[in-house]
PDB file of C-alpha atoms in Angstrom:
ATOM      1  CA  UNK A 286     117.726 217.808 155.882  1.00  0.00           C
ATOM      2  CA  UNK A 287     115.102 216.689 158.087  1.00  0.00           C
ATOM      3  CA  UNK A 288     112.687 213.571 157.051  1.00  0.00           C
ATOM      4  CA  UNK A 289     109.657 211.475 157.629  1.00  0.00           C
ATOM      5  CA  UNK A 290     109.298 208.262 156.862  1.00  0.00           C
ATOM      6  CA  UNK A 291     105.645 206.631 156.740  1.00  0.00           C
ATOM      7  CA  UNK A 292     104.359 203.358 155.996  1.00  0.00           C
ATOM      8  CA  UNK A 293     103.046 203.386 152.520  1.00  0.00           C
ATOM      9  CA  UNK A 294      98.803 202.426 152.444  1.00  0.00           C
ATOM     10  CA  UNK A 295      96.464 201.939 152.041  1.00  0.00           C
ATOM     11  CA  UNK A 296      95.985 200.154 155.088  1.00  0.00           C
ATOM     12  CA  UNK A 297      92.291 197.866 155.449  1.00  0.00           C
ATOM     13  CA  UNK A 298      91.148 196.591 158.974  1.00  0.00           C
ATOM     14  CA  UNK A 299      88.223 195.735 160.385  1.00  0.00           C
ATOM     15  CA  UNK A 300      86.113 197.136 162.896  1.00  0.00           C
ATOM     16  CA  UNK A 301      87.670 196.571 166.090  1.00  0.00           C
ATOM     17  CA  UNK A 302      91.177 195.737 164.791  1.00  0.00           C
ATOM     18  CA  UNK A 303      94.312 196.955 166.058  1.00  0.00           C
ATOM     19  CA  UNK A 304      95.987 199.635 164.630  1.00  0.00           C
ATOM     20  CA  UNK A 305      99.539 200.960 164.259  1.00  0.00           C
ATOM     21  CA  UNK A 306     100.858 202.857 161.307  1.00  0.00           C
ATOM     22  CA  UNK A 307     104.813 202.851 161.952  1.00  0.00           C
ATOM     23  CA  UNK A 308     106.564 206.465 161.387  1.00  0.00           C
ATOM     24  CA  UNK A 309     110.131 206.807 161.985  1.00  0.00           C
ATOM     25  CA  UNK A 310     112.081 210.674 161.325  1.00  0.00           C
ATOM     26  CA  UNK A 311     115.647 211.599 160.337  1.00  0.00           C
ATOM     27  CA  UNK A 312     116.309 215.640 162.610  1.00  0.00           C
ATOM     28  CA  UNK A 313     118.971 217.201 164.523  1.00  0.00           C
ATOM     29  CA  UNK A 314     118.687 217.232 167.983  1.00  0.00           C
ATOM     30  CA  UNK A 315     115.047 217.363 169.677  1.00  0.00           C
ATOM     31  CA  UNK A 316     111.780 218.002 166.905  1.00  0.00           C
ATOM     32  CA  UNK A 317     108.417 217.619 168.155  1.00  0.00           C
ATOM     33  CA  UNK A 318     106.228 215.270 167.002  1.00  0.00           C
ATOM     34  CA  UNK A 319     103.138 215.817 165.556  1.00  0.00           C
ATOM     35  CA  UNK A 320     100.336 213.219 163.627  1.00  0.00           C
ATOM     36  CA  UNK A 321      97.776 215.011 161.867  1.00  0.00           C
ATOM     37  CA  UNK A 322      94.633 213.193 160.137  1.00  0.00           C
ATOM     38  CA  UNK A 323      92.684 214.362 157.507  1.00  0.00           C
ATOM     39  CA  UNK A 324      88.822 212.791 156.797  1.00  0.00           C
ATOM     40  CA  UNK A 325      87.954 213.084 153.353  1.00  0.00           C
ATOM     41  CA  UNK A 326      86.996 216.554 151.679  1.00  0.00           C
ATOM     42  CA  UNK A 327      88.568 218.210 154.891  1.00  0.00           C
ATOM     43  CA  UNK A 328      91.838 219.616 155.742  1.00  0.00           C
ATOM     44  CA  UNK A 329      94.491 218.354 158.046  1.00  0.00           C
ATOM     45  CA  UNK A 330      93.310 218.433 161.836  1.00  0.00           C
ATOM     46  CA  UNK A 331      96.395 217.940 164.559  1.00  0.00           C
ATOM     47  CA  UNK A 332      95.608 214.402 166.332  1.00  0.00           C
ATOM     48  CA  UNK A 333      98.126 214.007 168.903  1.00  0.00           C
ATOM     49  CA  UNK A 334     101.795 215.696 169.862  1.00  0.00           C
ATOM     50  CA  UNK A 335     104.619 215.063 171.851  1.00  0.00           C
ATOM     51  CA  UNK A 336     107.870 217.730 172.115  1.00  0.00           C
ATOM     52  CA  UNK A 337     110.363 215.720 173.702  1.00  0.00           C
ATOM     53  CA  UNK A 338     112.062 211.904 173.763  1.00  0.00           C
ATOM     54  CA  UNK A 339     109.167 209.332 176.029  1.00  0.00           C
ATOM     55  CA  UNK A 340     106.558 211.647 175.843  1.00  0.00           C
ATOM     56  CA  UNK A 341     103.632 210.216 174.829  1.00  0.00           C
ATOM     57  CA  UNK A 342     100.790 211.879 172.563  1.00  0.00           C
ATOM     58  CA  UNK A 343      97.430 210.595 172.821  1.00  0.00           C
ATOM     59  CA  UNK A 344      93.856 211.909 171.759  1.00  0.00           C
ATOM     60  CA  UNK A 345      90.256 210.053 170.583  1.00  0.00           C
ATOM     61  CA  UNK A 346      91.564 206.844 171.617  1.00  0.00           C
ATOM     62  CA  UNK A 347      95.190 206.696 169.679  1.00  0.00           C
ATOM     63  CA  UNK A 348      98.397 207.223 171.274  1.00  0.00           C
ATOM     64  CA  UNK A 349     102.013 207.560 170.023  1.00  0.00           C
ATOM     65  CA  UNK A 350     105.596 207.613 171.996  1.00  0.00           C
ATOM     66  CA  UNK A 351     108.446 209.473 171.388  1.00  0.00           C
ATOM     67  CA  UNK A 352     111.027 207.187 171.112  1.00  0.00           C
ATOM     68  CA  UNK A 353     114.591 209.096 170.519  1.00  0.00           C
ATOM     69  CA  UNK A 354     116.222 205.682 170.349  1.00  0.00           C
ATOM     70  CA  UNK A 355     114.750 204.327 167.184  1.00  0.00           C
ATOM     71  CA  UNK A 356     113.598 207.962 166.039  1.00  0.00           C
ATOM     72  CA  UNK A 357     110.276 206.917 165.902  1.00  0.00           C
ATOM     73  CA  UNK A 358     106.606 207.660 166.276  1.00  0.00           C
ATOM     74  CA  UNK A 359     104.133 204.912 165.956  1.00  0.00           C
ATOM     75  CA  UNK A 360     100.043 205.747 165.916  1.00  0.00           C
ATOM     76  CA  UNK A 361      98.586 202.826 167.810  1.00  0.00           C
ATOM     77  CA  UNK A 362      95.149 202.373 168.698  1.00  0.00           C
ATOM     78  CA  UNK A 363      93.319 199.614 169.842  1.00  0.00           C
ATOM     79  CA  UNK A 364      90.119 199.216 168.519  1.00  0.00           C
ATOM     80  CA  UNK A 365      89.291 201.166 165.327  1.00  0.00           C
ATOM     81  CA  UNK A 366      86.295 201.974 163.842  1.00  0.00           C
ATOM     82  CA  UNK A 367      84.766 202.872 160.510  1.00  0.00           C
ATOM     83  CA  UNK A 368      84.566 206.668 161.688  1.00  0.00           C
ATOM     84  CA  UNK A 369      88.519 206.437 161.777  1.00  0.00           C
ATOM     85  CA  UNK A 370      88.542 206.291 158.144  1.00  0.00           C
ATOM     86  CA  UNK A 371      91.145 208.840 156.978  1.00  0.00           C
ATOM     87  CA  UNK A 372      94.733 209.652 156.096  1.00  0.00           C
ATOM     88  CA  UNK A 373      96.865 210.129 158.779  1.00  0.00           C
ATOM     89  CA  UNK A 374     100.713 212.230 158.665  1.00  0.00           C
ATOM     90  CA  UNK A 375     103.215 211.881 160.661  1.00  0.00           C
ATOM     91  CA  UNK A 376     105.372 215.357 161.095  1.00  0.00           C
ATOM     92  CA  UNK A 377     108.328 217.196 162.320  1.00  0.00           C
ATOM     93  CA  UNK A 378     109.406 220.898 163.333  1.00  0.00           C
ATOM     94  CA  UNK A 379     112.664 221.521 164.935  1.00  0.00           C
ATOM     95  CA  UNK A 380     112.954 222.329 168.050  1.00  0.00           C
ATOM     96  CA  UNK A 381     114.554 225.705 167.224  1.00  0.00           C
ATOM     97  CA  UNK A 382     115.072 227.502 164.048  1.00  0.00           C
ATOM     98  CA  UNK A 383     112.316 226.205 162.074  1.00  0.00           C
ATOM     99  CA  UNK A 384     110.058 228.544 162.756  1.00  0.00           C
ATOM    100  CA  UNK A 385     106.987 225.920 163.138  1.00  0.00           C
ATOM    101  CA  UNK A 386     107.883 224.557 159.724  1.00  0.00           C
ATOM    102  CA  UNK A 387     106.850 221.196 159.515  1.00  0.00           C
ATOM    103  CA  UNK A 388     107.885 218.123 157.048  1.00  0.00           C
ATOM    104  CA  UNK A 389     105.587 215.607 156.620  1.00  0.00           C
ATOM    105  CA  UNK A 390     105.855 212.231 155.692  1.00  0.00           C
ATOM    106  CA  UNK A 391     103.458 210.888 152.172  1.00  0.00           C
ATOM    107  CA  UNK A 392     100.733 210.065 154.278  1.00  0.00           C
ATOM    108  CA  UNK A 393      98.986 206.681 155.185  1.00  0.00           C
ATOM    109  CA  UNK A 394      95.373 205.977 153.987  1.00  0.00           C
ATOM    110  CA  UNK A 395      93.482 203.927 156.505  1.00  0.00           C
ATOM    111  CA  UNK A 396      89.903 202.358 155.854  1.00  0.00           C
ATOM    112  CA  UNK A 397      88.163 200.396 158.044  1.00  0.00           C
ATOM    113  CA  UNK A 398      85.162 198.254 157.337  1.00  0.00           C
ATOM    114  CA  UNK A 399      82.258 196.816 159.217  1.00  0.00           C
TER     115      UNK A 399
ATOM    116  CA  UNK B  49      82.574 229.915 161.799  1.00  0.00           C
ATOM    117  CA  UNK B  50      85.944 228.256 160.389  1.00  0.00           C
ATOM    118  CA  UNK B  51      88.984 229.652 161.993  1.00  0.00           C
ATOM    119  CA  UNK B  52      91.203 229.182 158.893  1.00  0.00           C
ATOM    120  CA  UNK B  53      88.695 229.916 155.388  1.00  0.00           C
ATOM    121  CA  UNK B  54      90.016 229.236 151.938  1.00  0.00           C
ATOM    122  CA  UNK B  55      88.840 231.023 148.884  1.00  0.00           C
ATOM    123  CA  UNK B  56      87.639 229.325 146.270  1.00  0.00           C
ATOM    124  CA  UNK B  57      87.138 225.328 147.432  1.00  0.00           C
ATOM    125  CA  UNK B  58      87.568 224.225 143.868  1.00  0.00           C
ATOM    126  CA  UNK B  59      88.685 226.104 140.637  1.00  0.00           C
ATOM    127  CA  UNK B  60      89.440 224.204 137.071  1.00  0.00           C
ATOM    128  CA  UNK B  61      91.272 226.938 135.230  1.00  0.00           C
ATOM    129  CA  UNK B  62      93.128 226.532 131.721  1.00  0.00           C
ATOM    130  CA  UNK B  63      96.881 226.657 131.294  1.00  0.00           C
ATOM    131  CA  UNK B  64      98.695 229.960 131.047  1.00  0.00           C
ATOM    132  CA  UNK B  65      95.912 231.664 133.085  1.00  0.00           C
ATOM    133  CA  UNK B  66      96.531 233.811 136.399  1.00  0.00           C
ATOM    134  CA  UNK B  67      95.158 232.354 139.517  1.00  0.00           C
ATOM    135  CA  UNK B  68      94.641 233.772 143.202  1.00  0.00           C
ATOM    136  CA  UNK B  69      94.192 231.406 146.068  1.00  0.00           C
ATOM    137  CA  UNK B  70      93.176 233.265 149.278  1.00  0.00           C
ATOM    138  CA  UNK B  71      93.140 232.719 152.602  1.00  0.00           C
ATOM    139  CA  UNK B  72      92.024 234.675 155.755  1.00  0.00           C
ATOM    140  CA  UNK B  73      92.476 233.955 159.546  1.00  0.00           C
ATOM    141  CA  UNK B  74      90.611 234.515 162.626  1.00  0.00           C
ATOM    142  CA  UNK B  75      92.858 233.004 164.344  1.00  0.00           C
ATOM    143  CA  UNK B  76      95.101 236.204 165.352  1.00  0.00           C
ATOM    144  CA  UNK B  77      98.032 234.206 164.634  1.00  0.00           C
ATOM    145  CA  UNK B  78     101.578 236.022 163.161  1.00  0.00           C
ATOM    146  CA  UNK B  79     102.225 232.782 160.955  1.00  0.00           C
ATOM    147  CA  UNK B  80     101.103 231.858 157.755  1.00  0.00           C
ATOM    148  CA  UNK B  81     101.879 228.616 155.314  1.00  0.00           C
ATOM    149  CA  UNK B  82     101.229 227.793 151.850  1.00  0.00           C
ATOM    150  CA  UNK B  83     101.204 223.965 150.852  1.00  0.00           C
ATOM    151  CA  UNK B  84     100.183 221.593 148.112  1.00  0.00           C
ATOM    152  CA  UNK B  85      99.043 218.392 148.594  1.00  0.00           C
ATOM    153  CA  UNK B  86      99.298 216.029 145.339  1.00  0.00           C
ATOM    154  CA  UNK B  87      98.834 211.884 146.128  1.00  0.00           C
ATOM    155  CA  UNK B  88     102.181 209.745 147.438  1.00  0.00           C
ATOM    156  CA  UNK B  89     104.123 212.999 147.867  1.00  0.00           C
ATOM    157  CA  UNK B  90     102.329 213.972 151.317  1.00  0.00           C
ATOM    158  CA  UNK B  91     102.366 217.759 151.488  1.00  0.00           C
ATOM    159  CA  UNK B  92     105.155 220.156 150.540  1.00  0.00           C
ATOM    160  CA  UNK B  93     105.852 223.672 151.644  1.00  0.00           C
ATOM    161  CA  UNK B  94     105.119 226.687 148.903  1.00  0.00           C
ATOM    162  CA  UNK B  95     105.568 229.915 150.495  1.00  0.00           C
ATOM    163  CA  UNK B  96     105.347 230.886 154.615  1.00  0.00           C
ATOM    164  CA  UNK B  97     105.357 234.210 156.200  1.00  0.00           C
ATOM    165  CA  UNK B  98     106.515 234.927 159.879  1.00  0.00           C
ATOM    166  CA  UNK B  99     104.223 238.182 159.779  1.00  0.00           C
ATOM    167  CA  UNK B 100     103.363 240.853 156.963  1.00  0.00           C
ATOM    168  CA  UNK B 101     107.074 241.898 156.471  1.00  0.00           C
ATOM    169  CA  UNK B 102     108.475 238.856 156.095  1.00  0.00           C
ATOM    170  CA  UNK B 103     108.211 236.163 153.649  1.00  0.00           C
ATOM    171  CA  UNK B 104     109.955 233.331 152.510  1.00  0.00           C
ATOM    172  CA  UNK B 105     110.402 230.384 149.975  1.00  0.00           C
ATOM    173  CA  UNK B 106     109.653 226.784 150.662  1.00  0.00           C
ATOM    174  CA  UNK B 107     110.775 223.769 148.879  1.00  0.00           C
ATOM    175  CA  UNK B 108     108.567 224.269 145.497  1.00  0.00           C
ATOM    176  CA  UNK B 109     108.745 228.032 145.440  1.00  0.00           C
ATOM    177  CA  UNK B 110     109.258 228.223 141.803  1.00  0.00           C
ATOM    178  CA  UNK B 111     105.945 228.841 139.886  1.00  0.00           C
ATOM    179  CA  UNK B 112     104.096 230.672 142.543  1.00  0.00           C
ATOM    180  CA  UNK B 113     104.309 234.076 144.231  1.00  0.00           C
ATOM    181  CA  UNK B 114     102.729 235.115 147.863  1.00  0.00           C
ATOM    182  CA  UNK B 115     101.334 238.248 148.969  1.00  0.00           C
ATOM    183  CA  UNK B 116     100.547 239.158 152.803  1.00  0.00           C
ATOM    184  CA  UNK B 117      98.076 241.880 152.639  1.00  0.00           C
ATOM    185  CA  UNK B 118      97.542 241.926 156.204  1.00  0.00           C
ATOM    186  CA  UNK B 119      98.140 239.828 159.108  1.00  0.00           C
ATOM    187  CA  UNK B 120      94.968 237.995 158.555  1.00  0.00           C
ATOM    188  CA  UNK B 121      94.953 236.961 154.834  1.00  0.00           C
ATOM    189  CA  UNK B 122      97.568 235.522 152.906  1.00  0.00           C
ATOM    190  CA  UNK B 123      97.273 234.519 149.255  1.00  0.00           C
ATOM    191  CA  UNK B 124      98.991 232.312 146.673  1.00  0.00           C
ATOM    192  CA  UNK B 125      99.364 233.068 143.371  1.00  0.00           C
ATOM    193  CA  UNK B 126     100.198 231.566 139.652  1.00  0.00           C
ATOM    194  CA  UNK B 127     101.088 233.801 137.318  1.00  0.00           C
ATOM    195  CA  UNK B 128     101.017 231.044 134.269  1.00  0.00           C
ATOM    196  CA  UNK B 129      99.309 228.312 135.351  1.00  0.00           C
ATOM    197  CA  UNK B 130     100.543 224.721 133.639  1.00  0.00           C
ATOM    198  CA  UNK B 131      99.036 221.675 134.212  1.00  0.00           C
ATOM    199  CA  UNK B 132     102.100 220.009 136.819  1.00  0.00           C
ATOM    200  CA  UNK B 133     100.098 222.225 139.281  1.00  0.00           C
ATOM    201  CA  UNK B 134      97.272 220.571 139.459  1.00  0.00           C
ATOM    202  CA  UNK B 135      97.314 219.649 143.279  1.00  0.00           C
ATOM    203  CA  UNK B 136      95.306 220.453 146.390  1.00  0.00           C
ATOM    204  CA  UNK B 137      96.211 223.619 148.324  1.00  0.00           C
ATOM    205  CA  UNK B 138      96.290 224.139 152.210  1.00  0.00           C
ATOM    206  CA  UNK B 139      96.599 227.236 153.544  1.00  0.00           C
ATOM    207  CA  UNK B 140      97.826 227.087 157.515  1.00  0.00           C
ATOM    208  CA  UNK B 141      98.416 229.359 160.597  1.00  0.00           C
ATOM    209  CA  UNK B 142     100.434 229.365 163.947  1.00  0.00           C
ATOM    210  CA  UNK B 143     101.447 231.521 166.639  1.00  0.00           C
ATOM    211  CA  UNK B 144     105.366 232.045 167.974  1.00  0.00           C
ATOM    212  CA  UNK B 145     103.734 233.279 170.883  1.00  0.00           C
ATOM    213  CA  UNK B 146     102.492 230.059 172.348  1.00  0.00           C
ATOM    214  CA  UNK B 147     105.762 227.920 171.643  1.00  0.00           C
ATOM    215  CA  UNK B 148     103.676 224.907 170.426  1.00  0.00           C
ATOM    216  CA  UNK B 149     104.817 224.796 166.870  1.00  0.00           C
ATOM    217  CA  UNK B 150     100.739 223.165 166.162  1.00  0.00           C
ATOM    218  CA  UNK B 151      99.881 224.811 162.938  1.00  0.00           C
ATOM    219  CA  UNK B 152      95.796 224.877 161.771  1.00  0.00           C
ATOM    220  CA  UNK B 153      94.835 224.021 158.574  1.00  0.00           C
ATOM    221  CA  UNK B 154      92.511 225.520 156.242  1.00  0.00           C
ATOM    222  CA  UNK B 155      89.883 223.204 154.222  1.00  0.00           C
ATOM    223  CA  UNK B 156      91.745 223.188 150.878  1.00  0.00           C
ATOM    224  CA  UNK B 157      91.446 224.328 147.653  1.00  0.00           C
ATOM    225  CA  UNK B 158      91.565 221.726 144.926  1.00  0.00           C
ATOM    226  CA  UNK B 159      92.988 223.193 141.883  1.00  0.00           C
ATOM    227  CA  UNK B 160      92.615 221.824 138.312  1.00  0.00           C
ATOM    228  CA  UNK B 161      94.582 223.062 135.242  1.00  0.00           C
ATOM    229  CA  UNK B 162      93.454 221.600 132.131  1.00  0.00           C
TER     230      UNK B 162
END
């Protein structure tokens, strides 16, 4: 079955730092792409997308590619800050038949301090 | 006002007690997810519902039942509650009609069984 594979946190940077949390996914064919965050005491809000292989996501300053070759999905950004503070998922839904189910990966805890 | 509400935000409840989660939509959408959240596992799919006729087991089914009273609300329930159920519970929406398989996510419920 389908499969995401997340970094395991928490990860600690500081303000400014560079950031990639490294997701890679195990699908037939085509899924799309999603990474949700959540902030604390709030649900899961969809960060950034992408539906098909080089496409590349990107919202508030964090980006991610599609990469079919490694079946991948890194979050990058370049300069964090403490407001970034959050879990962030990395997801899947098939491109057909899954009726928008999606699998997520366990989740990566980021904190970022002054 | 929140697209996606979740009724009640917190409820500590003893074992072999009935619970009702609820959740109601403004959303218009036809879709409707149940998941729990509990920490390292990420989140895992309960119950979903492709509109009021149609409803369908997840990966952790077993415990819980789902009722879709109307295309706006959909709620979880436990008919025995035991204490492996502890978790966090997201309710979510989406819409087949706009093809982007994003789904929106409710604030939570964090349920306790003691």
């Amino acid at each position: 079955g389908d499969s995401v594979t997340q970094m395991e946190g928490p990860v600690t940077l500081s303000e400014e730092a560079f950031l990639t949390i490294n997701c890679t996914y195990t699908a037939t064919g085509y899924p799309s792409l999603f990474w949700y965050v959540q902030y604390p005491g709030e649900g899961l809000q969809l960060l950034l997308k992408a539906t098909k292989a080089d496409d590349k996501g990107s919202n508030k300053g964090f980006e991610a590619t599609y990469r079919k070759e490694t079946t991948s999905f890194h979050l990058e950004k370049g300069s964090v800050q403490v407001s970034d503070s959050a879990v962030y998922f990395c997801a899947l839904t098939p491109i057909t038949g899954g009726g928008n189910k999606l699998t997520f990966g366990t989740g990566t805890q980021l904190k970022v301090e002054l | 006002d929140a697209d996606v509400t979740q009724t009640p935000r917190n409820r500590i409840t003893k074992t072999g007690k009935r619970i009702m989660l609820e959740c109601s939509q403004t959303k218009g959408h036809d879709r409707m997810y149940w998941y729990r959240q509990d920490p390292g596992l990420g989140l895992r799919l309960i119950y979903y519902s492709f509109d009021v006729k149609d409803i369908n087991k997840g990966e952790i089914s077993d415990g819980y039942s789902v009722s879709r009273q109307a295309q706006a609300k959909f709620s979880l329930s436990l008919e025995s509650a035991i204490p492996n159920q502890t978790a966090l519970y997201f309710c979510a929406t989406s819409d087949r009609g706009t093809g982007q398989n994003e789904q929106f996510f409710g604030p939570g419920t964090r349920l306790t069984v003691l």
